[in-house]
mmCIF file of C-alpha atoms and ligand atoms in Angstrom:
data_model
loop_
_atom_site.group_PDB
_atom_site.id
_atom_site.type_symbol
_atom_site.label_atom_id
_atom_site.label_comp_id
_atom_site.label_asym_id
_atom_site.label_seq_id
_atom_site.Cartn_x
_atom_site.Cartn_y
_atom_site.Cartn_z
ATOM 1 C CA MET O 75 96.668 24.950 30.951
ATOM 2 C CA GLU O 76 96.393 21.219 31.572
ATOM 3 C CA CYS O 77 94.555 18.384 29.903
ATOM 4 C CA ASP O 78 94.500 14.606 29.751
ATOM 5 C CA LEU O 79 94.924 14.362 26.003
ATOM 6 C CA LEU O 80 96.235 16.924 23.550
ATOM 7 C CA ILE O 81 95.454 16.214 19.899
ATOM 8 C CA VAL O 82 97.564 17.920 17.235
ATOM 9 C CA GLY O 83 95.569 18.455 14.034
ATOM 10 C CA SER O 84 91.819 18.984 13.501
ATOM 11 C CA GLY O 85 91.454 16.851 10.371
ATOM 12 C CA PRO O 86 88.658 14.267 10.341
ATOM 13 C CA ILE O 87 90.636 11.836 12.492
ATOM 14 C CA GLY O 88 91.813 14.478 14.964
ATOM 15 C CA ILE O 89 88.165 15.494 15.424
ATOM 16 C CA GLU O 90 87.180 11.849 15.808
ATOM 17 C CA VAL O 91 89.813 11.187 18.494
ATOM 18 C CA ALA O 92 88.725 14.350 20.330
ATOM 19 C CA ALA O 93 85.025 13.362 20.131
ATOM 20 C CA ALA O 94 85.763 9.874 21.457
ATOM 21 C CA ALA O 95 87.846 11.327 24.299
ATOM 22 C CA ARG O 96 85.133 13.827 25.191
ATOM 23 C CA GLY O 97 82.522 11.043 25.063
ATOM 24 C CA ALA O 98 84.595 8.983 27.500
ATOM 25 C CA GLY O 99 84.929 11.886 29.941
ATOM 26 C CA ILE O 100 88.586 12.557 29.159
ATOM 27 C CA LYS O 101 89.604 16.210 29.174
ATOM 28 C CA GLU O 102 90.942 16.878 25.686
ATOM 29 C CA ILE O 103 92.364 19.837 23.805
ATOM 30 C CA LEU O 104 92.239 19.778 20.008
ATOM 31 C CA VAL O 105 94.693 22.141 18.304
ATOM 32 C CA ASP O 106 95.136 23.140 14.668
ATOM 33 C CA ARG O 107 97.551 25.562 13.112
ATOM 34 C CA GLY O 108 95.015 26.505 10.468
ATOM 35 C CA GLN O 109 91.274 26.394 9.949
ATOM 36 C CA LEU O 110 89.180 23.442 11.053
ATOM 37 C CA ALA O 111 90.252 20.566 8.765
ATOM 38 C CA GLN O 112 92.799 22.705 6.933
ATOM 39 C CA THR O 113 93.806 19.841 4.631
ATOM 40 C CA VAL O 114 90.262 19.529 3.312
ATOM 41 C CA VAL O 115 90.020 23.340 3.062
ATOM 42 C CA ASP O 116 93.045 23.188 0.723
ATOM 43 C CA TRP O 117 91.311 20.853 -1.720
ATOM 44 C CA PRO O 118 90.019 22.266 -5.005
ATOM 45 C CA GLU O 119 86.648 23.928 -4.561
ATOM 46 C CA GLY O 120 83.794 21.627 -5.525
ATOM 47 C CA SER O 121 85.926 18.467 -5.603
ATOM 48 C CA ARG O 122 84.429 15.218 -4.401
ATOM 49 C CA PHE O 123 85.679 12.571 -2.070
ATOM 50 C CA PHE O 124 86.472 9.263 -3.649
ATOM 51 C CA SER O 125 85.362 7.366 -0.537
ATOM 52 C CA SER O 126 81.668 6.839 0.144
ATOM 53 C CA PRO O 127 79.914 8.891 2.852
ATOM 54 C CA GLU O 128 79.788 5.784 5.082
ATOM 55 C CA ARG O 129 83.563 5.615 5.075
ATOM 56 C CA MET O 130 84.011 9.365 5.601
ATOM 57 C CA ALA O 131 81.529 9.668 8.485
ATOM 58 C CA ILE O 132 83.213 10.184 11.849
ATOM 59 C CA ALA O 133 82.373 10.314 15.534
ATOM 60 C CA GLY O 134 79.160 8.296 15.162
ATOM 61 C CA VAL O 135 77.433 11.057 13.185
ATOM 62 C CA PRO O 136 75.993 10.076 9.787
ATOM 63 C CA LEU O 137 77.248 12.044 6.793
ATOM 64 C CA GLN O 138 74.270 13.060 4.640
ATOM 65 C CA SER O 139 75.220 14.298 1.174
ATOM 66 C CA THR O 140 72.825 16.384 -0.881
ATOM 67 C CA HIS O 141 72.113 13.836 -3.607
ATOM 68 C CA GLN O 142 73.277 10.698 -1.785
ATOM 69 C CA GLU O 143 76.409 10.940 -3.902
ATOM 70 C CA LEU O 144 80.033 11.145 -2.828
ATOM 71 C CA ALA O 145 80.343 14.212 -0.595
ATOM 72 C CA THR O 146 81.925 17.379 -1.925
ATOM 73 C CA ARG O 147 84.607 19.363 -0.109
ATOM 74 C CA GLU O 148 81.968 21.932 0.888
ATOM 75 C CA GLU O 149 79.495 19.325 2.161
ATOM 76 C CA TYR O 150 82.199 17.657 4.192
ATOM 77 C CA LEU O 151 83.440 20.899 5.741
ATOM 78 C CA ALA O 152 79.866 21.769 6.754
ATOM 79 C CA TYR O 153 79.490 18.250 8.158
ATOM 80 C CA LEU O 154 82.714 18.539 10.185
ATOM 81 C CA ARG O 155 81.593 21.847 11.677
ATOM 82 C CA GLY O 156 78.368 20.141 12.708
ATOM 83 C CA VAL O 157 80.217 17.185 14.250
ATOM 84 C CA VAL O 158 82.389 19.553 16.293
ATOM 85 C CA GLU O 159 79.304 21.350 17.584
ATOM 86 C CA VAL O 160 77.193 18.303 18.264
ATOM 87 C CA ARG O 161 80.043 16.600 20.130
ATOM 88 C CA GLY O 162 80.684 19.759 22.173
ATOM 89 C CA LEU O 163 84.294 20.272 21.078
ATOM 90 C CA SER O 164 86.104 23.623 21.246
ATOM 91 C CA PRO O 165 89.117 23.298 18.953
ATOM 92 C CA ARG O 166 91.892 25.827 19.403
ATOM 93 C CA LEU O 167 92.309 26.945 15.806
ATOM 94 C CA TYR O 168 95.193 29.017 14.415
ATOM 95 C CA TRP O 169 97.599 27.693 17.028
ATOM 96 C CA SER O 170 100.550 25.619 15.863
ATOM 97 C CA VAL O 171 102.188 22.986 18.020
ATOM 98 C CA SER O 172 105.881 23.822 17.808
ATOM 99 C CA ALA O 173 107.386 21.376 20.315
ATOM 100 C CA ILE O 174 106.456 18.377 22.436
ATOM 101 C CA ARG O 175 108.698 17.580 25.401
ATOM 102 C CA LYS O 176 108.480 14.669 27.766
ATOM 103 C CA LYS O 177 108.093 15.848 31.332
ATOM 104 C CA ALA O 178 110.631 13.959 33.388
ATOM 105 C CA GLY O 179 112.822 14.225 36.414
ATOM 106 C CA PRO O 180 112.334 15.352 39.994
ATOM 107 C CA GLY O 181 110.599 18.592 38.999
ATOM 108 C CA SER O 182 107.790 16.670 37.297
ATOM 109 C CA PRO O 183 105.335 15.220 39.801
ATOM 110 C CA THR O 184 103.159 13.649 37.083
ATOM 111 C CA PRO O 185 104.328 11.962 33.902
ATOM 112 C CA GLY O 186 103.281 13.500 30.621
ATOM 113 C CA PHE O 187 104.272 16.210 28.198
ATOM 114 C CA GLU O 188 104.843 19.918 27.888
ATOM 115 C CA VAL O 189 103.424 21.044 24.566
ATOM 116 C CA ASP O 190 104.406 24.428 23.148
ATOM 117 C CA LEU O 191 101.825 26.339 21.102
ATOM 118 C CA VAL O 192 102.512 29.396 18.993
ATOM 119 C CA HIS O 193 99.799 31.542 17.445
ATOM 120 C CA SER O 194 99.783 31.227 13.656
ATOM 121 C CA PHE O 195 99.343 34.975 12.998
ATOM 122 C CA PHE O 196 100.861 36.655 16.057
ATOM 123 C CA THR O 197 103.948 34.576 16.723
ATOM 124 C CA ASP O 198 104.876 36.398 19.906
ATOM 125 C CA ARG O 199 101.795 34.749 21.473
ATOM 126 C CA ARG O 200 102.943 31.483 22.991
ATOM 127 C CA GLU O 201 101.537 29.011 25.510
ATOM 128 C CA THR O 202 102.620 25.766 27.061
ATOM 129 C CA VAL O 203 100.035 23.074 27.773
ATOM 130 C CA LEU O 204 100.626 20.156 30.135
ATOM 131 C CA ALA O 205 99.142 16.938 28.787
ATOM 132 C CA ARG O 206 99.174 13.381 30.117
ATOM 133 C CA ALA O 207 99.211 12.007 26.563
ATOM 134 C CA VAL O 208 99.516 13.465 23.065
ATOM 135 C CA VAL O 209 98.139 12.303 19.712
ATOM 136 C CA ILE O 210 99.705 13.546 16.481
ATOM 137 C CA THR O 211 97.155 13.574 13.627
ATOM 138 C CA THR O 212 98.934 15.989 11.319
ATOM 139 C CA GLY O 213 98.052 14.136 8.105
ATOM 140 C CA ASP O 214 100.279 13.423 5.131
ATOM 141 C CA MET O 215 99.674 16.404 2.850
ATOM 142 C CA ALA O 216 101.549 19.254 4.527
ATOM 143 C CA LYS O 217 103.697 20.297 1.572
ATOM 144 C CA PRO O 218 103.678 19.725 -2.160
ATOM 145 C CA ASN O 219 106.157 17.390 -3.754
ATOM 146 C CA LEU O 220 108.331 19.911 -5.607
ATOM 147 C CA LEU O 221 109.878 18.959 -8.940
ATOM 148 C CA GLY O 222 112.784 21.372 -8.647
ATOM 149 C CA ILE O 223 112.571 22.454 -12.285
ATOM 150 C CA PRO O 224 113.159 25.987 -13.624
ATOM 151 C CA GLY O 225 109.969 28.042 -13.604
ATOM 152 C CA GLU O 226 108.206 25.991 -10.907
ATOM 153 C CA GLN O 227 107.857 29.132 -8.754
ATOM 154 C CA LEU O 228 106.285 31.297 -11.482
ATOM 155 C CA PRO O 229 102.931 32.849 -10.496
ATOM 156 C CA HIS O 230 100.853 30.881 -13.014
ATOM 157 C CA VAL O 231 102.192 27.565 -11.667
ATOM 158 C CA THR O 232 100.384 25.871 -8.786
ATOM 159 C CA HIS O 233 100.498 22.634 -6.822
ATOM 160 C CA TYR O 234 96.904 23.107 -5.655
ATOM 161 C CA GLY O 235 93.878 22.615 -7.889
ATOM 162 C CA GLY O 236 92.012 25.568 -6.330
ATOM 163 C CA ASP O 237 88.949 27.006 -8.015
ATOM 164 C CA VAL O 238 88.762 25.689 -11.593
ATOM 165 C CA HIS O 239 86.739 28.751 -12.630
ATOM 166 C CA ARG O 240 90.015 30.644 -13.001
ATOM 167 C CA PHE O 241 90.968 28.417 -15.944
ATOM 168 C CA PHE O 242 88.003 29.541 -18.078
ATOM 169 C CA GLY O 243 89.200 30.422 -21.573
ATOM 170 C CA GLN O 244 92.821 29.649 -20.607
ATOM 171 C CA ARG O 245 95.349 27.085 -21.763
ATOM 172 C CA LEU O 246 95.963 24.748 -18.847
ATOM 173 C CA VAL O 247 98.705 22.137 -18.683
ATOM 174 C CA VAL O 248 98.151 19.527 -15.982
ATOM 175 C CA VAL O 249 101.087 17.363 -14.906
ATOM 176 C CA GLY O 250 100.203 14.053 -13.253
ATOM 177 C CA GLY O 251 97.995 11.056 -13.827
ATOM 178 C CA ARG O 252 96.234 10.332 -10.575
ATOM 179 C CA ASN O 253 92.845 11.432 -9.246
ATOM 180 C CA SER O 254 93.615 15.108 -8.587
ATOM 181 C CA ALA O 255 95.267 15.599 -11.979
ATOM 182 C CA VAL O 256 92.561 13.801 -13.913
ATOM 183 C CA GLU O 257 89.653 15.393 -12.048
ATOM 184 C CA THR O 258 91.020 18.916 -12.539
ATOM 185 C CA ALA O 259 91.738 18.254 -16.230
ATOM 186 C CA ILE O 260 88.184 17.048 -16.859
ATOM 187 C CA ARG O 261 86.510 19.826 -14.864
ATOM 188 C CA ALA O 262 88.666 22.549 -16.467
ATOM 189 C CA TRP O 263 87.934 21.204 -19.960
ATOM 190 C CA ARG O 264 84.225 21.042 -19.166
ATOM 191 C CA LEU O 265 84.081 24.676 -18.061
ATOM 192 C CA GLY O 266 85.882 25.980 -21.121
ATOM 193 C CA ALA O 267 89.653 25.674 -20.759
ATOM 194 C CA LYS O 268 91.982 24.252 -23.397
ATOM 195 C CA VAL O 269 93.560 21.418 -21.489
ATOM 196 C CA ALA O 270 96.665 19.286 -21.998
ATOM 197 C CA ILE O 271 97.816 16.607 -19.586
ATOM 198 C CA SER O 272 101.332 15.218 -19.241
ATOM 199 C CA TYR O 273 101.866 11.925 -17.412
ATOM 200 C CA ARG O 274 105.123 10.069 -16.862
ATOM 201 C CA ARG O 275 103.450 6.716 -17.551
ATOM 202 C CA PRO O 276 102.238 5.533 -20.977
ATOM 203 C CA ALA O 277 98.560 5.364 -19.907
ATOM 204 C CA PHE O 278 96.213 6.222 -17.054
ATOM 205 C CA ASP O 279 96.130 3.325 -14.647
ATOM 206 C CA ASN O 280 92.770 2.428 -13.081
ATOM 207 C CA HIS O 281 94.643 1.281 -10.002
ATOM 208 C CA TYR O 282 95.409 4.961 -9.310
ATOM 209 C CA VAL O 283 92.417 6.672 -10.889
ATOM 210 C CA TYR O 284 88.869 6.355 -9.632
ATOM 211 C CA SER O 285 86.868 4.316 -12.193
ATOM 212 C CA ARG O 286 84.409 7.122 -13.077
ATOM 213 C CA LEU O 287 87.305 9.463 -13.865
ATOM 214 C CA HIS O 288 89.331 6.768 -15.617
ATOM 215 C CA LEU O 289 86.527 6.118 -18.057
ATOM 216 C CA GLU O 290 86.039 9.788 -18.837
ATOM 217 C CA ILE O 291 89.683 10.843 -19.202
ATOM 218 C CA ASN O 292 90.334 7.980 -21.588
ATOM 219 C CA LEU O 293 87.356 9.002 -23.682
ATOM 220 C CA LEU O 294 88.270 12.693 -23.724
ATOM 221 C CA THR O 295 91.912 12.082 -24.606
ATOM 222 C CA ARG O 296 91.063 9.437 -27.221
ATOM 223 C CA LYS O 297 88.647 11.873 -28.888
ATOM 224 C CA GLY O 298 91.229 14.662 -28.763
ATOM 225 C CA ALA O 299 89.136 16.913 -26.504
ATOM 226 C CA ILE O 300 92.033 16.940 -24.037
ATOM 227 C CA ASP O 301 95.588 16.670 -25.405
ATOM 228 C CA PHE O 302 97.459 13.802 -23.812
ATOM 229 C CA TYR O 303 101.268 13.634 -23.604
ATOM 230 C CA PRO O 304 101.976 10.141 -22.271
ATOM 231 C CA SER O 305 105.406 9.102 -20.993
ATOM 232 C CA THR O 306 106.545 12.704 -20.579
ATOM 233 C CA VAL O 307 107.884 14.778 -17.723
ATOM 234 C CA PRO O 308 108.157 18.568 -17.457
ATOM 235 C CA VAL O 309 111.729 19.851 -17.486
ATOM 236 C CA SER O 310 111.124 23.610 -17.405
ATOM 237 C CA ILE O 311 108.314 26.142 -17.353
ATOM 238 C CA SER O 312 108.294 29.594 -18.951
ATOM 239 C CA PRO O 313 105.544 32.248 -18.746
ATOM 240 C CA ASP O 314 104.057 30.842 -21.988
ATOM 241 C CA ALA O 315 104.822 27.135 -22.150
ATOM 242 C CA VAL O 316 105.801 23.940 -20.417
ATOM 243 C CA THR O 317 108.727 22.035 -21.902
ATOM 244 C CA LEU O 318 108.118 18.289 -21.794
ATOM 245 C CA ALA O 319 110.792 15.642 -22.259
ATOM 246 C CA PRO O 320 110.389 11.883 -22.634
ATOM 247 C CA ALA O 321 110.086 10.115 -19.260
ATOM 248 C CA PRO O 322 113.440 8.707 -18.047
ATOM 249 C CA ASP O 323 112.429 5.080 -18.673
ATOM 250 C CA LEU O 324 111.705 5.911 -22.325
ATOM 251 C CA VAL O 325 115.092 7.589 -22.676
ATOM 252 C CA ALA O 326 116.663 4.482 -21.177
ATOM 253 C CA GLU O 327 114.923 2.457 -23.882
ATOM 254 C CA GLY O 328 116.730 4.490 -26.551
ATOM 255 C CA ASN O 329 114.257 7.329 -27.160
ATOM 256 C CA SER O 330 115.982 10.399 -28.583
ATOM 257 C CA GLY O 331 115.029 12.617 -25.651
ATOM 258 C CA LYS O 332 113.538 15.295 -27.945
ATOM 259 C CA THR O 333 111.571 17.925 -26.036
ATOM 260 C CA ILE O 334 108.277 19.585 -26.908
ATOM 261 C CA ASP O 335 106.885 22.958 -25.800
ATOM 262 C CA VAL O 336 103.195 22.924 -24.844
ATOM 263 C CA PRO O 337 101.625 26.413 -24.616
ATOM 264 C CA ALA O 338 100.249 27.232 -21.163
ATOM 265 C CA ASP O 339 98.611 30.141 -19.372
ATOM 266 C CA PHE O 340 98.331 28.026 -16.209
ATOM 267 C CA VAL O 341 100.226 24.961 -15.028
ATOM 268 C CA PHE O 342 98.886 22.595 -12.376
ATOM 269 C CA LEU O 343 101.596 20.308 -11.009
ATOM 270 C CA ALA O 344 99.561 17.489 -9.458
ATOM 271 C CA THR O 345 102.676 15.709 -8.300
ATOM 272 C CA GLY O 346 101.531 14.730 -4.830
ATOM 273 C CA TYR O 347 102.241 15.905 -1.324
ATOM 274 C CA ASN O 348 104.492 14.983 1.553
ATOM 275 C CA ALA O 349 103.907 14.798 5.265
ATOM 276 C CA ASP O 350 105.740 17.187 7.569
ATOM 277 C CA ALA O 351 107.531 14.865 9.967
ATOM 278 C CA SER O 352 109.413 17.623 11.802
ATOM 279 C CA LEU O 353 107.162 17.582 14.883
ATOM 280 C CA LEU O 354 107.365 13.800 15.197
ATOM 281 C CA ARG O 355 111.118 13.882 14.733
ATOM 282 C CA SER O 356 111.699 16.648 17.263
ATOM 283 C CA ALA O 357 109.506 14.804 19.790
ATOM 284 C CA GLY O 358 111.821 11.788 19.528
ATOM 285 C CA VAL O 359 109.703 9.546 17.297
ATOM 286 C CA ARG O 360 111.773 7.248 15.109
ATOM 287 C CA LEU O 361 111.006 7.620 11.402
ATOM 288 C CA GLU O 362 111.538 4.559 9.253
ATOM 289 C CA GLY O 363 112.356 4.080 5.561
ATOM 290 C CA ASP O 364 112.167 6.475 2.619
ATOM 291 C CA ASP O 365 108.537 7.253 3.472
ATOM 292 C CA GLU O 366 109.548 8.324 7.016
ATOM 293 C CA VAL O 367 106.867 6.161 8.611
ATOM 294 C CA PRO O 368 106.701 6.810 12.381
ATOM 295 C CA ALA O 369 107.579 3.832 14.548
ATOM 296 C CA TYR O 370 104.397 2.782 16.387
ATOM 297 C CA ASP O 371 102.620 -0.252 17.730
ATOM 298 C CA ALA O 372 99.639 -1.023 15.463
ATOM 299 C CA GLU O 373 97.666 -2.461 18.420
ATOM 300 C CA THR O 374 97.844 0.736 20.476
ATOM 301 C CA MET O 375 99.002 3.480 18.052
ATOM 302 C CA GLU O 376 101.667 4.402 20.604
ATOM 303 C CA THR O 377 104.970 5.514 19.096
ATOM 304 C CA ASN O 378 108.405 4.605 20.429
ATOM 305 C CA VAL O 379 107.920 7.587 22.812
ATOM 306 C CA SER O 380 105.613 6.309 25.556
ATOM 307 C CA GLY O 381 102.436 8.347 25.891
ATOM 308 C CA LEU O 382 102.843 9.845 22.403
ATOM 309 C CA TYR O 383 100.465 8.423 19.774
ATOM 310 C CA VAL O 384 99.859 8.799 16.040
ATOM 311 C CA ALA O 385 96.486 8.596 14.298
ATOM 312 C CA GLY O 386 94.992 9.083 10.833
ATOM 313 C CA THR O 387 97.130 9.362 7.751
ATOM 314 C CA ALA O 388 100.060 10.746 9.782
ATOM 315 C CA ALA O 389 100.651 7.137 10.862
ATOM 316 C CA ALA O 390 101.541 6.193 7.281
ATOM 317 C CA GLY O 391 104.304 8.747 6.633
ATOM 318 C CA ASN O 392 104.751 9.928 3.042
ATOM 319 C CA GLN O 393 102.452 7.556 1.256
ATOM 320 C CA ARG O 394 103.779 6.860 -2.215
ATOM 321 C CA GLU O 395 101.143 4.158 -2.577
ATOM 322 C CA TYR O 396 98.043 5.407 -0.743
ATOM 323 C CA GLN O 397 96.918 2.797 1.766
ATOM 324 C CA ALA O 398 95.800 4.949 4.696
ATOM 325 C CA PHE O 399 92.607 6.968 4.409
ATOM 326 C CA VAL O 400 89.969 8.351 6.704
ATOM 327 C CA GLY O 401 88.013 5.111 6.258
ATOM 328 C CA THR O 402 90.949 2.964 7.379
ATOM 329 C CA SER O 403 91.608 5.078 10.495
ATOM 330 C CA HIS O 404 88.370 4.798 12.481
ATOM 331 C CA ASP O 405 89.833 2.264 14.900
ATOM 332 C CA HIS O 406 92.660 4.607 15.927
ATOM 333 C CA ALA O 407 90.655 6.551 18.535
ATOM 334 C CA GLY O 408 89.521 3.400 20.344
ATOM 335 C CA LYS O 409 93.012 1.884 20.401
ATOM 336 C CA ILE O 410 94.540 5.067 21.810
ATOM 337 C CA LEU O 411 91.900 5.636 24.474
ATOM 338 C CA ALA O 412 92.034 1.994 25.574
ATOM 339 C CA HIS O 413 95.816 2.074 25.923
ATOM 340 C CA ALA O 414 96.266 5.539 27.395
ATOM 341 C CA PHE O 415 93.205 5.687 29.666
ATOM 342 C CA GLY O 416 91.776 2.152 29.863
ATOM 343 C CA VAL O 417 88.559 3.144 28.039
ATOM 344 C CA GLU O 418 86.334 0.171 27.114
ATOM 345 C CA PRO O 419 86.313 -0.391 23.297
ATOM 346 C CA GLU O 420 82.473 -0.208 23.113
ATOM 347 C CA ARG O 421 82.538 3.236 24.716
ATOM 348 C CA ALA O 422 85.014 4.593 22.163
ATOM 349 C CA GLU O 423 83.224 2.891 19.252
ATOM 350 C CA ALA O 424 80.066 4.892 19.981
ATOM 351 C CA PHE O 425 82.063 7.968 18.976
ATOM 352 C CA THR O 426 83.836 6.655 15.888
ATOM 353 C CA GLY O 427 82.890 5.956 12.278
ATOM 354 C CA THR O 428 79.311 6.007 11.086
ATOM 355 C CA ILE O 429 76.145 4.890 12.847
ATOM 356 C CA PRO O 430 75.907 1.071 13.188
ATOM 357 C CA ARG O 431 72.965 0.782 10.744
ATOM 358 C CA ARG O 432 75.148 2.104 7.894
ATOM 359 C CA HIS O 433 78.223 0.142 8.766
ATOM 360 C CA TYR O 434 79.289 -2.626 6.458
ATOM 361 C CA PRO O 435 82.811 -3.973 6.484
ATOM 362 C CA PHE O 436 84.741 -4.140 3.251
ATOM 363 C CA GLY O 437 88.333 -4.027 2.198
ATOM 364 C CA TRP O 438 90.410 -2.782 -0.698
ATOM 365 C CA GLU O 439 89.766 -6.010 -2.672
ATOM 366 C CA ASP O 440 86.016 -5.241 -2.699
ATOM 367 C CA ILE O 441 86.653 -1.901 -4.423
ATOM 368 C CA GLU O 442 89.432 -2.944 -6.800
ATOM 369 C CA PRO O 443 88.937 -6.691 -7.406
ATOM 370 C CA GLU O 444 92.070 -6.827 -9.579
HETATM 371 C C1 LIG Y 525 91.049 16.109 -3.892
HETATM 372 C C2 LIG Y 525 91.273 15.146 -2.752
HETATM 373 C C3 LIG Y 525 90.396 14.083 -2.547
HETATM 374 C C4 LIG Y 525 90.568 13.204 -1.479
HETATM 375 N N1 LIG Y 525 89.669 12.187 -1.311
HETATM 376 C C5 LIG Y 525 89.785 11.375 -0.232
HETATM 377 C C6 LIG Y 525 88.839 10.316 -0.014
HETATM 378 O O1 LIG Y 525 87.939 10.100 -0.794
HETATM 379 N N2 LIG Y 525 88.984 9.557 1.093
HETATM 380 C C7 LIG Y 525 89.969 9.770 2.010
HETATM 381 O O2 LIG Y 525 90.018 9.076 3.026
HETATM 382 N N3 LIG Y 525 90.895 10.745 1.812
HETATM 383 C C8 LIG Y 525 90.825 11.539 0.714
HETATM 384 N N4 LIG Y 525 91.756 12.513 0.506
HETATM 385 C C9 LIG Y 525 92.847 12.638 1.461
HETATM 386 C C10 LIG Y 525 92.307 13.291 2.739
HETATM 387 O O3 LIG Y 525 92.528 14.657 2.645
HETATM 388 C C11 LIG Y 525 92.967 12.658 3.929
HETATM 389 O O4 LIG Y 525 92.722 11.254 3.892
HETATM 390 C C12 LIG Y 525 92.375 13.199 5.239
HETATM 391 O O5 LIG Y 525 92.341 14.613 5.264
HETATM 392 C C13 LIG Y 525 93.236 12.651 6.367
HETATM 393 O O6 LIG Y 525 92.696 13.057 7.597
HETATM 394 P P1 LIG Y 525 93.625 13.230 8.874
HETATM 395 O O7 LIG Y 525 92.687 13.632 9.970
HETATM 396 O O8 LIG Y 525 94.455 12.018 9.063
HETATM 397 O O9 LIG Y 525 94.642 14.423 8.535
HETATM 398 P P2 LIG Y 525 94.408 15.839 7.843
HETATM 399 O O10 LIG Y 525 93.011 15.997 7.368
HETATM 400 O O11 LIG Y 525 95.506 16.006 6.872
HETATM 401 O O12 LIG Y 525 94.578 16.855 9.063
HETATM 402 C C14 LIG Y 525 95.825 17.259 9.540
HETATM 403 C C15 LIG Y 525 95.652 18.582 10.282
HETATM 404 O O13 LIG Y 525 96.809 18.810 11.095
HETATM 405 C C16 LIG Y 525 97.066 20.192 11.120
HETATM 406 N N5 LIG Y 525 98.456 20.380 11.548
HETATM 407 C C17 LIG Y 525 99.575 19.959 10.901
HETATM 408 N N6 LIG Y 525 100.681 20.281 11.611
HETATM 409 C C18 LIG Y 525 100.259 20.928 12.722
HETATM 410 C C19 LIG Y 525 100.933 21.506 13.842
HETATM 411 N N7 LIG Y 525 102.258 21.487 13.974
HETATM 412 N N8 LIG Y 525 100.178 22.101 14.805
HETATM 413 C C20 LIG Y 525 98.814 22.119 14.711
HETATM 414 N N9 LIG Y 525 98.135 21.584 13.667
HETATM 415 C C21 LIG Y 525 98.844 20.982 12.685
HETATM 416 C C22 LIG Y 525 96.756 20.655 9.701
HETATM 417 O O14 LIG Y 525 96.506 22.043 9.639
HETATM 418 C C23 LIG Y 525 95.521 19.800 9.373
HETATM 419 O O15 LIG Y 525 94.298 20.483 9.656
HETATM 420 C C24 LIG Y 525 91.647 13.391 -0.578
HETATM 421 C C25 LIG Y 525 92.542 14.439 -0.779
HETATM 422 C C26 LIG Y 525 92.367 15.311 -1.842
HETATM 423 C C27 LIG Y 525 93.338 16.433 -2.030
#
């Protein structure tokens, strides 16, 4: 099999790059090791985006949400399926890209890459695709940030919010203080769970928590509806309880370090996720700093390996401070197509972001003035 552009990852930005390529007449193959937009599939059922529909819309197709509110996971997945169909894409789902090799030497008449695919279920099924250029859009949420504490692998402990219905009538301990932790705590309390939340900081910070959630979690914890354990970290988990200890900075300030056991039937460790940089690394991309940010040129999205590009949140490595989102990645497709294939920017723009009528530019300072 041969193509001009192979795109690894069918998240929103992978789909957008593929749609822009298809729109420009470039033969593309879009591959995902899981379902379409597997990262979004892995979100808790019924959760909402924090970005507005205008920012989440891709490929020049407006995102209509049922009540003109922030889109839910389910609305967005339905929308992405529609975008794939309307843009005529045929993603190869359930195929993992296992290796990307530069084609070089006398046996390679054309420059480009050999890309190895392995079927996600039947691993003896393998294929190699020849591609002139490759884009890696594998996101930044491949694996949970493990705490490495005793009991973390117990069956009632999860790093994924999942369906909150399962917490009905149960004692749930949530660990974390950002959007996912706070949203799950509020929703689980609302549907009838007894909820406690442990956070390593002394208070919820509205820099990290969406304002609607920040308001509500502060109210619920202040009124005692949800038990709040500020400045604590979990140190072990048993089948019945989570043991919390004072956060290290408190201990450094002279706190006794006394632990407390909080009863739990379920434990949600909302401690963030990490990117899987193994494909980038094995393809020869240089990874920089603690966050393993791939080395790339911001004007073209090309990495230090010529012809190999990054797009979407994969370009930001392990984001400890989230700066890269879907809404900040809409220019990636145009930059890549211009550099790799000389596509005019206007042509690529017709297949990126939302429709022009809905487009209004704004930056982080417009959302969080402080
Ligand atoms: C509850 C929640 C709310 C969020 N809200 C927002 C929000 O409001 N706004 C926002 O912008 N972001 C939000 N995010 C983050 C959002 O998920 C990412 O910004 C978005 O998915 C990034 O898109 P992407 O296309 O860059 O990568 P992803 O969507 O992460 O897609 C990566 C894809 O690559 C595939 N893949 C990985 N490795 C391979 C391989 N070797 N071979 C083949 N395929 C591979 C994966 O299966 C996956 O489908 C939220 C996340 C959560 C959990």
